[in-house]
PDB file of C-alpha atoms in Angstrom:
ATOM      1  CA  UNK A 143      30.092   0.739 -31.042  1.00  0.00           C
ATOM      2  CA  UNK A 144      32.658   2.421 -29.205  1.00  0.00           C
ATOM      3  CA  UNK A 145      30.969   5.805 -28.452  1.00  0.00           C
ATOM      4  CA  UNK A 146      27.866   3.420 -27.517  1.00  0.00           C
ATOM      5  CA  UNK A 147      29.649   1.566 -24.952  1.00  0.00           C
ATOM      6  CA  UNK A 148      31.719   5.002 -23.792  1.00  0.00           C
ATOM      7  CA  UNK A 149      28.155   6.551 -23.017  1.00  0.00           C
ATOM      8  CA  UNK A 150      26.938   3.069 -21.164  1.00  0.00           C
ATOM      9  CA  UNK A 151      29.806   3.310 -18.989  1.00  0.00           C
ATOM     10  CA  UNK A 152      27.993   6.412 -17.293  1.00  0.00           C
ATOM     11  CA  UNK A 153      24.549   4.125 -16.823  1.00  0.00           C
ATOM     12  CA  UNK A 154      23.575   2.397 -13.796  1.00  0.00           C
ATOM     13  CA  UNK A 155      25.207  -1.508 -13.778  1.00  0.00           C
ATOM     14  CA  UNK A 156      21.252  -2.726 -13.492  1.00  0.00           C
ATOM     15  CA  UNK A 157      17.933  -1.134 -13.137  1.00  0.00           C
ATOM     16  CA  UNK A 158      15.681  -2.066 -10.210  1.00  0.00           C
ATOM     17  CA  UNK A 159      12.055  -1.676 -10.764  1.00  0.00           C
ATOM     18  CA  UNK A 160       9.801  -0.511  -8.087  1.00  0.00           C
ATOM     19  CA  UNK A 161       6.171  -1.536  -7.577  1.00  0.00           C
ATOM     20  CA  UNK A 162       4.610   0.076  -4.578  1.00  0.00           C
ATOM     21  CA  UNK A 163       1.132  -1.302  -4.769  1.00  0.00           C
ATOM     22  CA  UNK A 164      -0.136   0.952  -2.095  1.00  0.00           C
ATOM     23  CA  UNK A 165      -3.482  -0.292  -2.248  1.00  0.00           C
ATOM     24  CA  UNK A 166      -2.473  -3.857  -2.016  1.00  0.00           C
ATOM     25  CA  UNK A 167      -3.175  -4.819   1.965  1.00  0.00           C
ATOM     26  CA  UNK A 168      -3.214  -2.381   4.840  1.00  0.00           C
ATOM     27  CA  UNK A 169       0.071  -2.655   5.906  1.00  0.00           C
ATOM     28  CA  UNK A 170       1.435  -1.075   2.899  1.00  0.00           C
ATOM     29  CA  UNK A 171      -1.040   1.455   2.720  1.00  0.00           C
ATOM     30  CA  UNK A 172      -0.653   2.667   6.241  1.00  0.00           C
ATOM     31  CA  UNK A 173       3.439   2.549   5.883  1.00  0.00           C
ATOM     32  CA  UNK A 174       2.900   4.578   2.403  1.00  0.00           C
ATOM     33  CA  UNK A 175       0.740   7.081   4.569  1.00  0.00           C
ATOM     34  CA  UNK A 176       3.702   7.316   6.989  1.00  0.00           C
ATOM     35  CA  UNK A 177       6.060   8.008   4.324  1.00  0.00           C
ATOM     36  CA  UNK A 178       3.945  11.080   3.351  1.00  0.00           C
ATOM     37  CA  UNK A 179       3.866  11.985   6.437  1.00  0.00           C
ATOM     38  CA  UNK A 180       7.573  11.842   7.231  1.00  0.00           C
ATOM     39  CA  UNK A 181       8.002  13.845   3.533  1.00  0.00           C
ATOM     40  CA  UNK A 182       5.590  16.561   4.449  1.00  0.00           C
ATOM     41  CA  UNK A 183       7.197  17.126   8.326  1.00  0.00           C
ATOM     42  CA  UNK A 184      10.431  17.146   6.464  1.00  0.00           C
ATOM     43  CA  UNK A 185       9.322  19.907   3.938  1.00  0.00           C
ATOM     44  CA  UNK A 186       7.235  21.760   7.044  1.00  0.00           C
ATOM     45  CA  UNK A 187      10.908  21.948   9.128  1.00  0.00           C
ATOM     46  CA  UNK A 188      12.661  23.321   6.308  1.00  0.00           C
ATOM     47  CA  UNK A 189      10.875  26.578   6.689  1.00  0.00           C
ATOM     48  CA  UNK A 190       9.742  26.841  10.193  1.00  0.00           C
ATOM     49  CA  UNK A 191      13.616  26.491  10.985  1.00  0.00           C
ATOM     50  CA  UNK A 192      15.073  29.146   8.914  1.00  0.00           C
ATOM     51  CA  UNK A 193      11.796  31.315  10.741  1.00  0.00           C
ATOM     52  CA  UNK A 194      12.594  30.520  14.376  1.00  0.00           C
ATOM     53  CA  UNK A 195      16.449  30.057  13.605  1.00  0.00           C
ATOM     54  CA  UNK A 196      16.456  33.410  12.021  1.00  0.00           C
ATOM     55  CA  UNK A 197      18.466  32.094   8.867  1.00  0.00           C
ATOM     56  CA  UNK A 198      17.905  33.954   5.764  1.00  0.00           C
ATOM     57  CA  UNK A 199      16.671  31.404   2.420  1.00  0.00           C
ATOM     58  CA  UNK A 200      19.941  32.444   1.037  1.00  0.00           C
ATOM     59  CA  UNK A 201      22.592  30.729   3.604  1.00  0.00           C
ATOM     60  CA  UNK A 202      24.395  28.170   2.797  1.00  0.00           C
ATOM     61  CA  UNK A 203      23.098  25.282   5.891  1.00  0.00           C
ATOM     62  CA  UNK A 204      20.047  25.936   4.436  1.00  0.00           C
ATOM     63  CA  UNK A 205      21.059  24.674   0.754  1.00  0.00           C
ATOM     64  CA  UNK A 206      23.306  22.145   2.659  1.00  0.00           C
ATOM     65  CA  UNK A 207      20.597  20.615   4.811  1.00  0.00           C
ATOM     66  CA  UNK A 208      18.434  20.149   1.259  1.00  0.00           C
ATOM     67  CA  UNK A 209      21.430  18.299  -0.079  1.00  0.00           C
ATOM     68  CA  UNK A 210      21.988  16.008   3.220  1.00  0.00           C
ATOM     69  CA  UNK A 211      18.759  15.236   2.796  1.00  0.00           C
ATOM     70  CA  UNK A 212      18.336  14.571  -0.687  1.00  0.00           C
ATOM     71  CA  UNK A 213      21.246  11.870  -0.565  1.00  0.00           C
ATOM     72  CA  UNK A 214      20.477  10.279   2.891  1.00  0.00           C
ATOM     73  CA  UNK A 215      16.598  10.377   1.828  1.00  0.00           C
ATOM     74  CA  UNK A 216      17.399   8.443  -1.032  1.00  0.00           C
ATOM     75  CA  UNK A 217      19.258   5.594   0.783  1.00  0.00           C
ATOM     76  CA  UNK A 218      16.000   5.156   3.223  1.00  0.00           C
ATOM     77  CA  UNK A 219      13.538   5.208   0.912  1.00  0.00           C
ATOM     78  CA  UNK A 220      15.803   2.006  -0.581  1.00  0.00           C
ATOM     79  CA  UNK A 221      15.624   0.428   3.134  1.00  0.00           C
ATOM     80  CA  UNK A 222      11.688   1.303   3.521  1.00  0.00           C
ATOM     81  CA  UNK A 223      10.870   0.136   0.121  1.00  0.00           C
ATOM     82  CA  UNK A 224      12.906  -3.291   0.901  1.00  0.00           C
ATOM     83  CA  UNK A 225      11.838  -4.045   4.088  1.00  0.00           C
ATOM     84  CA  UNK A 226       7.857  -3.302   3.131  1.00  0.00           C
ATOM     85  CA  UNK A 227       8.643  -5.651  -0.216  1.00  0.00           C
ATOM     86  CA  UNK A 228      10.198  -8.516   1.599  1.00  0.00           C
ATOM     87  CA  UNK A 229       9.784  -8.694   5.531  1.00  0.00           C
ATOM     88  CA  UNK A 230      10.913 -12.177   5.879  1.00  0.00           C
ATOM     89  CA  UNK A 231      14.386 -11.148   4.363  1.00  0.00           C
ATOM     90  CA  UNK A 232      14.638  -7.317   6.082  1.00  0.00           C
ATOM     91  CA  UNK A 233      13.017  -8.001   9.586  1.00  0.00           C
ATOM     92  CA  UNK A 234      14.060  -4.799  10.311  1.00  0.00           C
ATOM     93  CA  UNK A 235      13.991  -1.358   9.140  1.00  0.00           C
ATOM     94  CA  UNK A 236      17.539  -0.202   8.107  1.00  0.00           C
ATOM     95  CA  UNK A 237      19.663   2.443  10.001  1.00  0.00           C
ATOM     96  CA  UNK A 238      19.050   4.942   7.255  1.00  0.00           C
ATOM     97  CA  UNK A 239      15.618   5.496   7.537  1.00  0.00           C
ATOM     98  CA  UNK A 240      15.613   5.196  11.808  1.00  0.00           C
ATOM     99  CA  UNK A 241      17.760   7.962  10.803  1.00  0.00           C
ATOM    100  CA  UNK A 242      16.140  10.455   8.884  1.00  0.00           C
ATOM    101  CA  UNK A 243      13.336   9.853  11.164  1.00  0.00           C
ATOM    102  CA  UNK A 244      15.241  10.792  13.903  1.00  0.00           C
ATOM    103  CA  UNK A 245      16.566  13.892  12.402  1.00  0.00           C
ATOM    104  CA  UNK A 246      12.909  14.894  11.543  1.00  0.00           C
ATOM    105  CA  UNK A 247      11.602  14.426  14.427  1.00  0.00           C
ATOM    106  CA  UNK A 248      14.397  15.784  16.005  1.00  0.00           C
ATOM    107  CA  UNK A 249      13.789  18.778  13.991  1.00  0.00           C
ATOM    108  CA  UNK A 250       9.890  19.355  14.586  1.00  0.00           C
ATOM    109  CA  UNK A 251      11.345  19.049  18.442  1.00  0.00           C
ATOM    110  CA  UNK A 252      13.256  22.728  17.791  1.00  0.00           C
ATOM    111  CA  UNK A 253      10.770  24.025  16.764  1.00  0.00           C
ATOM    112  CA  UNK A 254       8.335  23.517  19.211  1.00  0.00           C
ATOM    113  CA  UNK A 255      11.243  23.601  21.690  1.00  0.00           C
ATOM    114  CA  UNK A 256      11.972  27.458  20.489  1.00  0.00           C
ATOM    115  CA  UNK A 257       8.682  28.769  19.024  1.00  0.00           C
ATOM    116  CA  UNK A 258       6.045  26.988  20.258  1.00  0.00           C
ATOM    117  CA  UNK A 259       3.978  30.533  19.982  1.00  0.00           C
ATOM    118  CA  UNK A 260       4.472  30.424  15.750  1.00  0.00           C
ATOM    119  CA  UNK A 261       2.915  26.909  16.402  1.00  0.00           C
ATOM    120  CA  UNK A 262       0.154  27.362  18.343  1.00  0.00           C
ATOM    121  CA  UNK A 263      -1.262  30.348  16.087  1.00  0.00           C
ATOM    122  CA  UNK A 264      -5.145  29.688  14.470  1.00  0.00           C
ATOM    123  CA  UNK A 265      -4.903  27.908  11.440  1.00  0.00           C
ATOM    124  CA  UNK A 266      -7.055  30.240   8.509  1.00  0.00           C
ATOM    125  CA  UNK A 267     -11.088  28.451   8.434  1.00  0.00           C
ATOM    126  CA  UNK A 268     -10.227  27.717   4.669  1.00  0.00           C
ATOM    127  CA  UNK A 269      -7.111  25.777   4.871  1.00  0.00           C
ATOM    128  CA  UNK A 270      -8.410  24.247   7.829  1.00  0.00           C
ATOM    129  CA  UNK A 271     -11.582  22.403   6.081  1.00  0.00           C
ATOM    130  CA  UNK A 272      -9.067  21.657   2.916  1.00  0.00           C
ATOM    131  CA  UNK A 273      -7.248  19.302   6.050  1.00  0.00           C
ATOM    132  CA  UNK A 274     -10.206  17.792   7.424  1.00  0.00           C
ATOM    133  CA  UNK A 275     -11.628  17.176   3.800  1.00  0.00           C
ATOM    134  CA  UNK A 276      -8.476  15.932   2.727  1.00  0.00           C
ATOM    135  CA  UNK A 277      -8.212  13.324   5.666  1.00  0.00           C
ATOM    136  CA  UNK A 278     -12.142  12.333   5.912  1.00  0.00           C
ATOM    137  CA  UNK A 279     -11.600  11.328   2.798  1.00  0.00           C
ATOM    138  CA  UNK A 280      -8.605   9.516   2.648  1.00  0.00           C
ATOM    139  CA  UNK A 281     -10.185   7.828   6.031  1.00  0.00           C
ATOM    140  CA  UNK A 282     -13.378   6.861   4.392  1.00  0.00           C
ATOM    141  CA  UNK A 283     -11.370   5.390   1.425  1.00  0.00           C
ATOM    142  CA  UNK A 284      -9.316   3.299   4.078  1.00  0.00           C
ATOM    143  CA  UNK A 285     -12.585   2.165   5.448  1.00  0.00           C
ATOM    144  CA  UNK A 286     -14.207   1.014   1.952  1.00  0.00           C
ATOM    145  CA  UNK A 287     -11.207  -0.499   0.582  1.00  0.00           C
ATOM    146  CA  UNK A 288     -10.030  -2.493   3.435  1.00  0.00           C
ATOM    147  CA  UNK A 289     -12.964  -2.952   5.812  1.00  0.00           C
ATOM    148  CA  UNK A 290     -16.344  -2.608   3.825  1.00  0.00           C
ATOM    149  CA  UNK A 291     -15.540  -3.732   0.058  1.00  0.00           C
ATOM    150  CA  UNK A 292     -13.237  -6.947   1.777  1.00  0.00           C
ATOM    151  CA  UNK A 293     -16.755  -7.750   3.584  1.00  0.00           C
ATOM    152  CA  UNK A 294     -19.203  -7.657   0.271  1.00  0.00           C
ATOM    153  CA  UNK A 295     -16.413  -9.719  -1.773  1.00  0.00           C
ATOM    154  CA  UNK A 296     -16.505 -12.759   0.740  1.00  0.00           C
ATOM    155  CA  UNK A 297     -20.378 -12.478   1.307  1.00  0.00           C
ATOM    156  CA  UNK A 298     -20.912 -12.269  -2.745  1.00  0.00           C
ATOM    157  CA  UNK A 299     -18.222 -15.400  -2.778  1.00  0.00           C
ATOM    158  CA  UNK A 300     -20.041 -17.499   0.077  1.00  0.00           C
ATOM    159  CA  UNK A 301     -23.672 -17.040  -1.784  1.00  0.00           C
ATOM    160  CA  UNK A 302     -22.096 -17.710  -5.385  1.00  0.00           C
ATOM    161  CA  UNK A 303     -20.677 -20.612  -4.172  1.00  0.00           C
ATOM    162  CA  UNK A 304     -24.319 -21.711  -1.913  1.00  0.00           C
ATOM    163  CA  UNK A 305     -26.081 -21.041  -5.370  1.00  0.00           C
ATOM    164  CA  UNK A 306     -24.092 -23.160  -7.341  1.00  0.00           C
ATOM    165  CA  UNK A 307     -23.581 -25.964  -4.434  1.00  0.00           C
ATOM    166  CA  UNK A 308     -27.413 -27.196  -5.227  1.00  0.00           C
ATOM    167  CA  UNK A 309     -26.821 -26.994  -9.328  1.00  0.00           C
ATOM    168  CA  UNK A 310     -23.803 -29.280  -9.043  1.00  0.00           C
ATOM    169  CA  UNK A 311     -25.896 -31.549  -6.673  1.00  0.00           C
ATOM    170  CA  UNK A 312     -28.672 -32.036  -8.941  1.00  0.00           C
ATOM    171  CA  UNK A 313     -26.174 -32.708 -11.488  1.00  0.00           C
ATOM    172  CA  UNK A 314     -24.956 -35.308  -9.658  1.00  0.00           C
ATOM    173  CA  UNK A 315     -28.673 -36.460  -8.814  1.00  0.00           C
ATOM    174  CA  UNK A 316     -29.589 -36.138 -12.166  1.00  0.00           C
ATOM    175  CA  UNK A 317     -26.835 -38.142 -13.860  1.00  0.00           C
ATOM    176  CA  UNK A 318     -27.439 -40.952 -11.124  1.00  0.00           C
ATOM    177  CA  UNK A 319     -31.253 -41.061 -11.956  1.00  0.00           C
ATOM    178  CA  UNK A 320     -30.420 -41.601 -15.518  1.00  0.00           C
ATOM    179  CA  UNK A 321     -28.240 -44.005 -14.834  1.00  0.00           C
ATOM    180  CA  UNK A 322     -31.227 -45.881 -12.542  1.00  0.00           C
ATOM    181  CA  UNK A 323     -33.400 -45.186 -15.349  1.00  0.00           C
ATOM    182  CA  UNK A 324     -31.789 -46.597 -17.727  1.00  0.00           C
ATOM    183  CA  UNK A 325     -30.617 -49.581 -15.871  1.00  0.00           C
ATOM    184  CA  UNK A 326     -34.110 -50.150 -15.168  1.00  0.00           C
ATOM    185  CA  UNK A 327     -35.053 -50.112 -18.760  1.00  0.00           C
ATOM    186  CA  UNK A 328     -32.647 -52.358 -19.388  1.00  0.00           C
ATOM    187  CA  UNK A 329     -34.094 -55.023 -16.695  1.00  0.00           C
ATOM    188  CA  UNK A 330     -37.655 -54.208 -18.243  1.00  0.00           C
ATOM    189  CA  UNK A 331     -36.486 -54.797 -21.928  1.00  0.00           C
ATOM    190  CA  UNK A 332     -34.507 -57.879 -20.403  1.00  0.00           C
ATOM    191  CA  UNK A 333     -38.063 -58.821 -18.359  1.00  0.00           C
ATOM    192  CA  UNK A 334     -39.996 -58.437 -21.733  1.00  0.00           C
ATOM    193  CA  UNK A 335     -37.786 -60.141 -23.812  1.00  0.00           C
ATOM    194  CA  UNK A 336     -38.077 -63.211 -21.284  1.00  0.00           C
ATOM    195  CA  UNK A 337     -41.829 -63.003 -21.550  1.00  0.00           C
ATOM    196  CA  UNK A 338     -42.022 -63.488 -25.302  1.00  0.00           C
ATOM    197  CA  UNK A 339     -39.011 -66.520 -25.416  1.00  0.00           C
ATOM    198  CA  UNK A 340     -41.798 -68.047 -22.200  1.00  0.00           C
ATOM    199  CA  UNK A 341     -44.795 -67.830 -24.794  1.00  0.00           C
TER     200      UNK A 341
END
């Protein structure tokens, strides 16, 4: 018991669980796609400025800016993640992540600032159709998910619900016509039975 609650002093206090649901409305989805975005222009800066910066892999603001960003990343992800979750609570995005996108951008600015010849160089045919493959597609999903398969739902809702709006009113006419029926059986039987006490 005592080794047991030793090694749980070195566990987190509570555990949050994170559901992105990307796909869940278009706001999330496009924020998501900015995240990526922000991650990949992150990972692009790390080596375009040790190229135009002339640092070599091996010095040490290179590890250092890996580790700065590691720790602050981790803080704004927190802040994006809340204020996506729960907008009525977090109106606004938090400090940390206006932050790290500032330093990105900041960064890609350097670049372009100092090289802008490294930038401007023809992209190889190959990787250049993997880009515009990769984003038709993630465009065309975008489209079906949000736009197209939103607009088939509500049209297949509206005509289930017109094709079962006449059943349930000849339900209703049916049940009164049996009703009417009946009740004019009953007169009938009643006008009958009159009749024979007459004779």
């Amino acid at each position: 018991g005592k080794i047991k609650r030793i090694a749980f002093q070195f566990t987190p206090y509570s555990w949050v669980k994170f559901e992105w649901r990307p796909a869940s409305n278009l706001r999330r989805w496009l924020a998501v796609l900015g995240i990526i975005f922000m991650f990949l222009l992150a990972e692009l800066n790390t080596f375009y400025l040790k190229f135009v910066l002339w640092m070599p892999p091996e010095h040490y603001l290179v590890l250092l800016r890996l580790v700065f960003f590691v720790n602050v990343g981790g803080v704004a992800m927190r802040e994006i993640y809340d204020f996506m979750d729960d907008p009525k609570f977090h109106k606004k995005l938090g400090q940390q992540a206006w932050l790290v996108s500032a330093i990105t951008v900041t960064e890609f600015l350097i670049v372009v600032k100092y090289d802008p010849h490294t930038l401007m160089l023809p992209i190889p045919f190959s990787v250049m159709q993997c880009w515009f493959l990769g984003i038709l597609l993630i465009l065309i999903w975008t489209l079906w998910r949000f736009f197209i398969r939103d607009i088939t739902l509500r049209y297949k809702e509206t005509r289930r619900r017109k094709q079962e709006a006449p059943v349930d009113w000849d339900r209703q006419l049916g049940n009164g016509s049996t009703a009417a029926a009946s009740g004019r059986s009953k007169l009938n039987g009643s006008s009958e039975t009159l009749r024979q006490r007459k004779s």
